[in-house]
Amino acid sequence: MSSTTTPVPHSPRRPAAHVLDRLGHALPAPAPGDASPHSFPDGSTWRTEVPSVEGPEALATVLAEAARLDVPVHRISQGSGVWMLTDAEITEMVGLCAQRQVELCLFTGPRGTWDIGAATRSDSGGGGLRARGAESVAGCVEDALRAVELGVRCLLVADEGVLWLLHRLRAQGVLPADVTFKVSALVGPVNPASFEVWERLGADSLNIPSDLTLDHLTQIRRASRAPLDFYVEAPDDLGGYVRMYDVAELIRRGAPLYLKFGLSRSPGIYPYGAQLREVALSSARERVRRGRLVLDLLERLGARDGMSPLGARLPGELRRFPLPETADARPGAPAASADDDVEELTSDARVPQPVRQD
């Protein structure tokens, strides 16, 4: 499914092409058929994200550094979870983001790596981040309800069941229609079939592992147009990959996508607390600097065009599984049909935005 707006064309130069050609080592020309046919609703092809922003102080640091280095930021995301923040902290973060037209994304609730399940400490990793048991699912949903009530409009999810429940709550109007759900990097799909399943469960953007090849991106784009979240530089627990010279091609093949400015060779900070303050703030500043390096590279290669305007956040039209009848449905009311399996989140202008907190 393609977007209704024609994507901005990209014809960047290849790195060092002007000298390698003369030496007989020219890179193969990009195949036009590998390019993604998709875009965000406004026709743009990429946005930016700064991850691991673990509270108001780290957020203020990111915003100040982004202003100093002229790094546009579309989204910041937090990894410790809604439950690790007070109401006052969430409200402050919502306000700071609203002032700068930045989307705030907070992680939902309990996950297997932090609870009492021993298998997550084994070599196999057990169920990983997923919510173990009904109680953990309930905690994730509680986090979502609380965050949305405080003005958050993007939620990070690491469990298929939690995503499906939250999507159903959105469809029923319990959660606002403009709430979006982002799939965590630690459960991200690695093939087009699983990517499509996550989209149909309600995902609005999906992290995929940074070790996927460019051909893998093309394969995913032939199955789905849901936005990708891609670590240009991955944290060590995701492999520590640095793929700066792939950025222009990542955009060409993977659009629409978020370029995530992660940081390798940096200590883990989840779950965050004051004992990790200095490393959280220093790594926040460095993530923004890494973003500046990526943007400078795109500029040098002539690939800077196609960025969404600041404040853009919705994904466009996506495909969904038919919704089941709910327990409170009217007797005899028809269940959702296959004809109803497309949910539209197409225009930032048409969907109400969160109330500004400034």
Short mmCIF file of C-alpha atoms in Angstrom, two decimals:
data_model
loop_
_atom_site.label_atom_id
_atom_site.label_comp_id
_atom_site.label_asym_id
_atom_site.label_seq_id
_atom_site.Cartn_x
_atom_site.Cartn_y
_atom_site.Cartn_z
CA MET A 1 0.00 0.00 0.00
CA SER A 2 1.56 3.32 -1.01
CA SER A 3 0.89 6.73 0.42
CA THR A 4 -1.30 9.21 -1.42
CA THR A 5 1.56 11.71 -1.72
CA THR A 6 4.50 11.17 -4.04
CA PRO A 7 7.71 10.73 -2.01
CA VAL A 8 10.47 13.31 -2.35
CA PRO A 9 12.97 11.90 -4.87
CA HIS A 10 16.48 11.08 -3.69
CA SER A 11 19.56 11.04 -5.92
CA PRO A 12 22.48 11.33 -3.51
CA ARG A 13 26.03 10.87 -4.65
CA ARG A 14 27.82 7.74 -3.53
CA PRO A 15 30.67 8.15 -1.02
CA ALA A 16 33.98 8.92 -2.78
CA ALA A 17 32.41 8.06 -6.16
CA HIS A 18 34.25 10.88 -7.97
CA VAL A 19 37.67 9.37 -7.19
CA LEU A 20 36.85 5.67 -7.08
CA ASP A 21 35.44 5.85 -10.62
CA ARG A 22 38.80 7.12 -11.91
CA LEU A 23 40.60 4.25 -10.19
CA GLY A 24 38.36 1.58 -11.64
CA HIS A 25 36.63 0.82 -8.33
CA ALA A 26 33.24 2.34 -8.98
CA LEU A 27 30.44 1.21 -6.70
CA PRO A 28 27.48 -0.53 -8.36
CA ALA A 29 24.70 1.87 -9.28
CA PRO A 30 21.64 1.62 -7.03
CA ALA A 31 18.85 -0.45 -8.54
CA PRO A 32 15.73 1.70 -8.99
CA GLY A 33 13.55 -1.26 -8.04
CA ASP A 34 15.10 -1.31 -4.55
CA ALA A 35 13.74 2.11 -3.65
CA SER A 36 10.83 2.28 -1.24
CA PRO A 37 7.60 3.52 -2.85
CA HIS A 38 6.29 4.76 0.51
CA SER A 39 6.45 7.96 2.52
CA PHE A 40 4.95 9.74 5.49
CA PRO A 41 1.58 11.46 4.90
CA ASP A 42 3.23 14.76 3.93
CA GLY A 43 5.41 13.10 1.29
CA SER A 44 8.57 13.19 3.41
CA THR A 45 10.70 10.10 3.86
CA TRP A 46 12.55 10.44 7.18
CA ARG A 47 12.38 11.80 10.69
CA THR A 48 14.77 11.80 13.64
CA GLU A 49 14.66 10.26 17.10
CA VAL A 50 16.85 10.54 20.18
CA PRO A 51 16.36 7.42 22.36
CA SER A 52 17.09 6.70 26.04
CA VAL A 53 16.00 10.11 27.32
CA GLU A 54 15.24 9.09 30.89
CA GLY A 55 13.46 12.01 32.53
CA PRO A 56 12.98 15.78 32.50
CA GLU A 57 16.63 16.66 33.16
CA ALA A 58 17.89 14.42 30.35
CA LEU A 59 15.17 15.78 28.07
CA ALA A 60 16.17 19.38 28.82
CA THR A 61 19.77 18.42 28.07
CA VAL A 62 18.80 16.89 24.72
CA LEU A 63 16.72 19.91 23.73
CA ALA A 64 19.45 22.38 24.70
CA GLU A 65 22.11 20.43 22.81
CA ALA A 66 19.82 20.04 19.79
CA ALA A 67 19.34 23.82 19.71
CA ARG A 68 23.09 24.43 20.06
CA LEU A 69 24.04 22.00 17.29
CA ASP A 70 20.98 22.71 15.10
CA VAL A 71 19.78 19.12 15.16
CA PRO A 72 16.06 18.78 14.36
CA VAL A 73 14.39 16.24 16.65
CA HIS A 74 11.00 14.77 15.77
CA ARG A 75 10.74 12.26 18.62
CA ILE A 76 12.43 11.44 21.88
CA SER A 77 11.89 8.07 23.52
CA GLN A 78 12.40 6.78 27.05
CA GLY A 79 13.34 3.22 27.95
CA SER A 80 12.83 2.76 31.69
CA GLY A 81 9.06 2.95 31.53
CA VAL A 82 6.10 5.05 32.60
CA TRP A 83 6.14 3.36 36.00
CA MET A 84 9.62 4.78 36.72
CA LEU A 85 8.40 8.39 36.41
CA THR A 86 6.23 10.51 38.72
CA ASP A 87 3.18 12.35 37.43
CA ALA A 88 5.07 15.62 37.84
CA GLU A 89 8.01 14.32 35.79
CA ILE A 90 5.75 13.10 32.98
CA THR A 91 3.85 16.38 32.95
CA GLU A 92 7.10 18.33 32.75
CA MET A 93 8.32 16.18 29.86
CA VAL A 94 5.03 16.63 27.99
CA GLY A 95 5.33 20.40 28.41
CA LEU A 96 8.96 20.58 27.29
CA CYS A 97 8.21 18.51 24.18
CA ALA A 98 5.13 20.56 23.31
CA GLN A 99 7.17 23.77 23.41
CA ARG A 100 9.61 22.37 20.83
CA GLN A 101 7.13 20.36 18.70
CA VAL A 102 8.81 17.09 19.66
CA GLU A 103 6.91 13.84 20.11
CA LEU A 104 7.33 12.19 23.52
CA CYS A 105 7.31 8.38 23.59
CA LEU A 106 7.31 6.50 26.91
CA PHE A 107 7.76 2.76 27.47
CA THR A 108 4.89 0.75 28.93
CA GLY A 109 5.27 -1.10 32.18
CA PRO A 110 6.65 -4.33 33.54
CA ARG A 111 8.73 -6.54 31.28
CA GLY A 112 10.29 -9.94 31.62
CA THR A 113 13.89 -8.83 31.87
CA TRP A 114 13.18 -7.02 35.14
CA ASP A 115 10.77 -9.35 36.93
CA ILE A 116 11.38 -12.55 38.89
CA GLY A 117 11.46 -14.89 35.87
CA ALA A 118 14.78 -16.73 35.99
CA ALA A 119 14.76 -17.67 32.29
CA THR A 120 15.48 -14.08 31.26
CA ARG A 121 18.86 -14.45 33.01
CA SER A 122 19.69 -17.65 31.13
CA ASP A 123 21.80 -17.84 27.97
CA SER A 124 18.63 -18.13 25.88
CA GLY A 125 17.11 -14.98 27.37
CA GLY A 126 13.76 -16.67 27.98
CA GLY A 127 10.83 -14.53 26.90
CA GLY A 128 12.94 -11.40 26.94
CA LEU A 129 11.08 -8.11 27.28
CA ARG A 130 7.60 -9.59 26.97
CA ALA A 131 5.02 -9.18 29.72
CA ARG A 132 5.00 -12.36 31.85
CA GLY A 133 1.52 -13.26 33.04
CA ALA A 134 -1.76 -11.37 33.18
CA GLU A 135 -0.52 -9.14 35.99
CA SER A 136 2.30 -7.74 33.86
CA VAL A 137 -0.10 -7.17 30.98
CA ALA A 138 -2.37 -5.26 33.35
CA GLY A 139 0.59 -3.17 34.51
CA CYS A 140 1.42 -2.22 30.93
CA VAL A 141 -2.17 -1.21 30.21
CA GLU A 142 -2.29 0.78 33.47
CA ASP A 143 0.88 2.59 32.39
CA ALA A 144 -0.70 3.42 29.04
CA LEU A 145 -3.88 4.80 30.61
CA ARG A 146 -1.90 6.93 33.06
CA ALA A 147 0.52 8.29 30.46
CA VAL A 148 -2.25 9.23 28.04
CA GLU A 149 -4.19 10.99 30.80
CA LEU A 150 -1.08 13.10 31.44
CA GLY A 151 -0.81 14.11 27.78
CA VAL A 152 1.52 11.47 26.26
CA ARG A 153 0.55 10.45 22.73
CA CYS A 154 3.15 7.80 21.86
CA LEU A 155 3.74 4.55 23.75
CA LEU A 156 6.57 2.03 23.41
CA VAL A 157 5.48 -1.62 23.52
CA ALA A 158 7.48 -4.86 23.80
CA ASP A 159 4.73 -7.48 23.78
CA GLU A 160 2.36 -8.57 21.01
CA GLY A 161 -0.56 -9.12 23.38
CA VAL A 162 -0.13 -5.74 25.04
CA LEU A 163 -0.03 -4.08 21.62
CA TRP A 164 -3.22 -5.82 20.50
CA LEU A 165 -5.07 -4.83 23.68
CA LEU A 166 -3.92 -1.20 23.42
CA HIS A 167 -4.92 -1.07 19.76
CA ARG A 168 -8.38 -2.37 20.66
CA LEU A 169 -8.69 0.27 23.39
CA ARG A 170 -7.76 2.90 20.83
CA ALA A 171 -10.37 1.59 18.41
CA GLN A 172 -13.00 1.72 21.18
CA GLY A 173 -12.11 5.31 22.08
CA VAL A 174 -10.76 4.42 25.53
CA LEU A 175 -7.40 5.69 24.26
CA PRO A 176 -7.47 8.74 21.93
CA ALA A 177 -7.43 8.09 18.20
CA ASP A 178 -4.16 9.96 17.76
CA VAL A 179 -2.20 7.78 20.21
CA THR A 180 0.51 5.85 18.38
CA PHE A 181 2.28 2.63 19.35
CA LYS A 182 5.97 1.97 18.72
CA VAL A 183 7.49 -1.53 18.84
CA SER A 184 10.67 -1.93 20.91
CA ALA A 185 14.04 -2.70 19.32
CA LEU A 186 14.47 -5.74 21.56
CA VAL A 187 11.46 -7.52 20.05
CA GLY A 188 11.67 -5.96 16.60
CA PRO A 189 10.75 -8.19 13.62
CA VAL A 190 13.50 -9.51 11.37
CA ASN A 191 11.51 -10.57 8.28
CA PRO A 192 8.67 -9.11 6.19
CA ALA A 193 6.07 -11.61 7.37
CA SER A 194 6.54 -10.86 11.06
CA PHE A 195 6.80 -7.13 10.32
CA GLU A 196 3.38 -7.26 8.67
CA VAL A 197 1.90 -9.13 11.65
CA TRP A 198 3.09 -6.43 14.09
CA GLU A 199 1.61 -3.74 11.83
CA ARG A 200 -1.75 -5.52 11.75
CA LEU A 201 -1.72 -5.88 15.56
CA GLY A 202 -1.68 -2.09 15.83
CA ALA A 203 1.93 -0.93 15.52
CA ASP A 204 2.45 2.55 14.07
CA SER A 205 6.24 2.35 13.88
CA LEU A 206 8.54 -0.62 14.37
CA ASN A 207 12.13 -0.90 15.47
CA ILE A 208 14.04 -3.43 13.43
CA PRO A 209 17.48 -4.73 14.43
CA SER A 210 20.38 -2.70 13.05
CA ASP A 211 22.09 -5.80 11.68
CA LEU A 212 19.49 -6.27 8.96
CA THR A 213 20.93 -5.79 5.48
CA LEU A 214 19.80 -3.24 2.94
CA ASP A 215 18.17 -6.06 0.98
CA HIS A 216 16.21 -6.99 4.11
CA LEU A 217 14.82 -3.44 4.19
CA THR A 218 13.70 -3.76 0.59
CA GLN A 219 11.99 -7.06 1.41
CA ILE A 220 10.14 -5.46 4.33
CA ARG A 221 9.06 -2.53 2.18
CA ARG A 222 7.49 -4.89 -0.32
CA ALA A 223 5.27 -6.24 2.46
CA SER A 224 4.42 -3.14 4.49
CA ARG A 225 4.57 0.65 4.56
CA ALA A 226 4.56 1.05 8.36
CA PRO A 227 7.37 3.40 9.46
CA LEU A 228 10.68 1.85 10.46
CA ASP A 229 12.70 2.89 13.51
CA PHE A 230 16.38 2.28 12.80
CA TYR A 231 19.40 2.78 15.05
CA VAL A 232 22.08 4.39 12.89
CA GLU A 233 24.32 3.65 15.85
CA ALA A 234 23.09 0.86 18.07
CA PRO A 235 23.68 0.49 21.82
CA ASP A 236 26.02 -2.31 22.81
CA ASP A 237 23.18 -4.57 23.97
CA LEU A 238 21.79 -4.35 20.43
CA GLY A 239 25.13 -5.08 18.82
CA GLY A 240 26.92 -1.72 18.85
CA TYR A 241 26.67 -1.35 15.06
CA VAL A 242 27.61 2.01 13.49
CA ARG A 243 26.04 2.45 10.04
CA MET A 244 26.52 6.11 9.28
CA TYR A 245 27.64 5.58 5.68
CA ASP A 246 24.50 3.54 5.02
CA VAL A 247 22.14 6.36 6.04
CA ALA A 248 21.30 7.69 2.56
CA GLU A 249 20.61 4.17 1.32
CA LEU A 250 18.63 3.35 4.47
CA ILE A 251 16.36 6.26 3.63
CA ARG A 252 16.09 5.32 -0.05
CA ARG A 253 15.19 1.71 0.68
CA GLY A 254 13.45 2.01 4.05
CA ALA A 255 11.28 5.12 3.80
CA PRO A 256 9.35 6.14 5.75
CA LEU A 257 11.76 5.75 8.65
CA TYR A 258 13.06 7.32 11.84
CA LEU A 259 16.82 7.73 12.08
CA LYS A 260 17.67 6.88 15.69
CA PHE A 261 20.81 8.38 17.18
CA GLY A 262 21.93 5.70 19.60
CA LEU A 263 25.28 5.36 21.29
CA SER A 264 27.67 2.42 21.48
CA ARG A 265 30.40 2.00 24.12
CA SER A 266 28.13 3.54 26.71
CA PRO A 267 26.95 2.02 30.02
CA GLY A 268 23.35 0.81 30.22
CA ILE A 269 21.03 3.12 32.16
CA TYR A 270 17.80 1.07 32.43
CA PRO A 271 16.01 1.30 34.78
CA TYR A 272 17.19 4.86 35.31
CA GLY A 273 17.65 6.54 38.68
CA ALA A 274 19.66 9.37 40.18
CA GLN A 275 22.63 7.04 40.70
CA LEU A 276 23.08 7.10 36.91
CA ARG A 277 22.61 10.85 36.46
CA GLU A 278 26.03 11.80 35.11
CA VAL A 279 26.21 9.03 32.51
CA ALA A 280 22.60 9.71 31.46
CA LEU A 281 23.27 13.40 30.85
CA SER A 282 26.64 12.94 29.14
CA SER A 283 25.27 10.20 26.88
CA ALA A 284 22.23 12.37 26.07
CA ARG A 285 24.51 15.15 24.83
CA GLU A 286 26.60 12.72 22.81
CA ARG A 287 23.55 11.17 21.14
CA VAL A 288 22.64 14.60 19.82
CA ARG A 289 26.21 15.13 18.58
CA ARG A 290 26.01 11.78 16.78
CA GLY A 291 22.85 13.11 15.14
CA ARG A 292 24.75 16.17 13.96
CA LEU A 293 27.36 13.88 12.38
CA VAL A 294 24.63 11.95 10.54
CA LEU A 295 22.99 15.13 9.25
CA ASP A 296 26.35 16.52 8.11
CA LEU A 297 27.03 13.32 6.18
CA LEU A 298 23.64 13.47 4.49
CA GLU A 299 24.36 17.09 3.56
CA ARG A 300 27.73 16.21 2.03
CA LEU A 301 26.19 13.41 -0.01
CA GLY A 302 23.31 15.55 -1.25
CA ALA A 303 20.76 13.39 0.56
CA ARG A 304 19.37 15.87 3.09
CA ASP A 305 16.04 16.41 1.29
CA GLY A 306 12.93 14.58 2.38
CA MET A 307 12.87 15.31 6.13
CA SER A 308 9.46 15.79 7.75
CA PRO A 309 8.67 19.20 9.21
CA LEU A 310 9.03 19.41 12.97
CA GLY A 311 5.82 18.47 14.75
CA ALA A 312 4.88 15.79 12.20
CA ARG A 313 4.16 12.53 14.03
CA LEU A 314 1.41 10.41 12.48
CA PRO A 315 2.30 7.38 10.33
CA GLY A 316 -0.25 7.41 7.53
CA GLU A 317 -2.76 4.73 6.58
CA LEU A 318 -1.89 1.30 7.96
CA ARG A 319 -3.45 -2.17 7.75
CA ARG A 320 -5.01 -3.83 10.79
CA PHE A 321 -6.50 -7.18 11.72
CA PRO A 322 -10.30 -7.14 12.02
CA LEU A 323 -11.31 -6.26 15.57
CA PRO A 324 -13.26 -8.86 17.57
CA GLU A 325 -16.56 -8.20 19.25
CA THR A 326 -16.06 -6.89 22.75
CA ALA A 327 -17.83 -8.02 25.89
CA ASP A 328 -19.79 -4.78 26.06
CA ALA A 329 -20.94 -4.90 22.43
CA ARG A 330 -24.67 -4.49 21.89
CA PRO A 331 -26.50 -7.83 21.53
CA GLY A 332 -26.74 -8.71 17.88
CA ALA A 333 -24.26 -6.02 16.81
CA PRO A 334 -22.15 -7.22 13.86
CA ALA A 335 -18.53 -8.09 14.45
CA ALA A 336 -15.84 -6.18 12.59
CA SER A 337 -15.40 -7.50 9.05
CA ALA A 338 -12.36 -7.91 6.85
CA ASP A 339 -13.49 -4.79 5.01
CA ASP A 340 -12.82 -2.82 8.19
CA ASP A 341 -9.20 -3.87 8.56
CA VAL A 342 -7.66 -0.54 7.55
CA GLU A 343 -7.28 2.13 10.20
CA GLU A 344 -6.42 5.63 9.09
CA LEU A 345 -3.97 7.91 10.85
CA THR A 346 -3.17 9.93 7.79
CA SER A 347 -3.01 13.64 8.50
CA ASP A 348 -1.42 15.55 11.34
CA ALA A 349 -3.83 18.37 10.57
CA ARG A 350 -6.97 16.21 10.83
CA VAL A 351 -6.28 14.45 14.14
CA PRO A 352 -6.40 16.53 17.37
CA GLN A 353 -2.98 17.07 18.90
CA PRO A 354 -2.27 16.89 22.65
CA VAL A 355 -3.00 20.07 24.57
CA ARG A 356 0.15 22.18 24.91
CA GLN A 357 1.49 22.31 28.43
CA ASP A 358 3.53 25.52 28.16
#
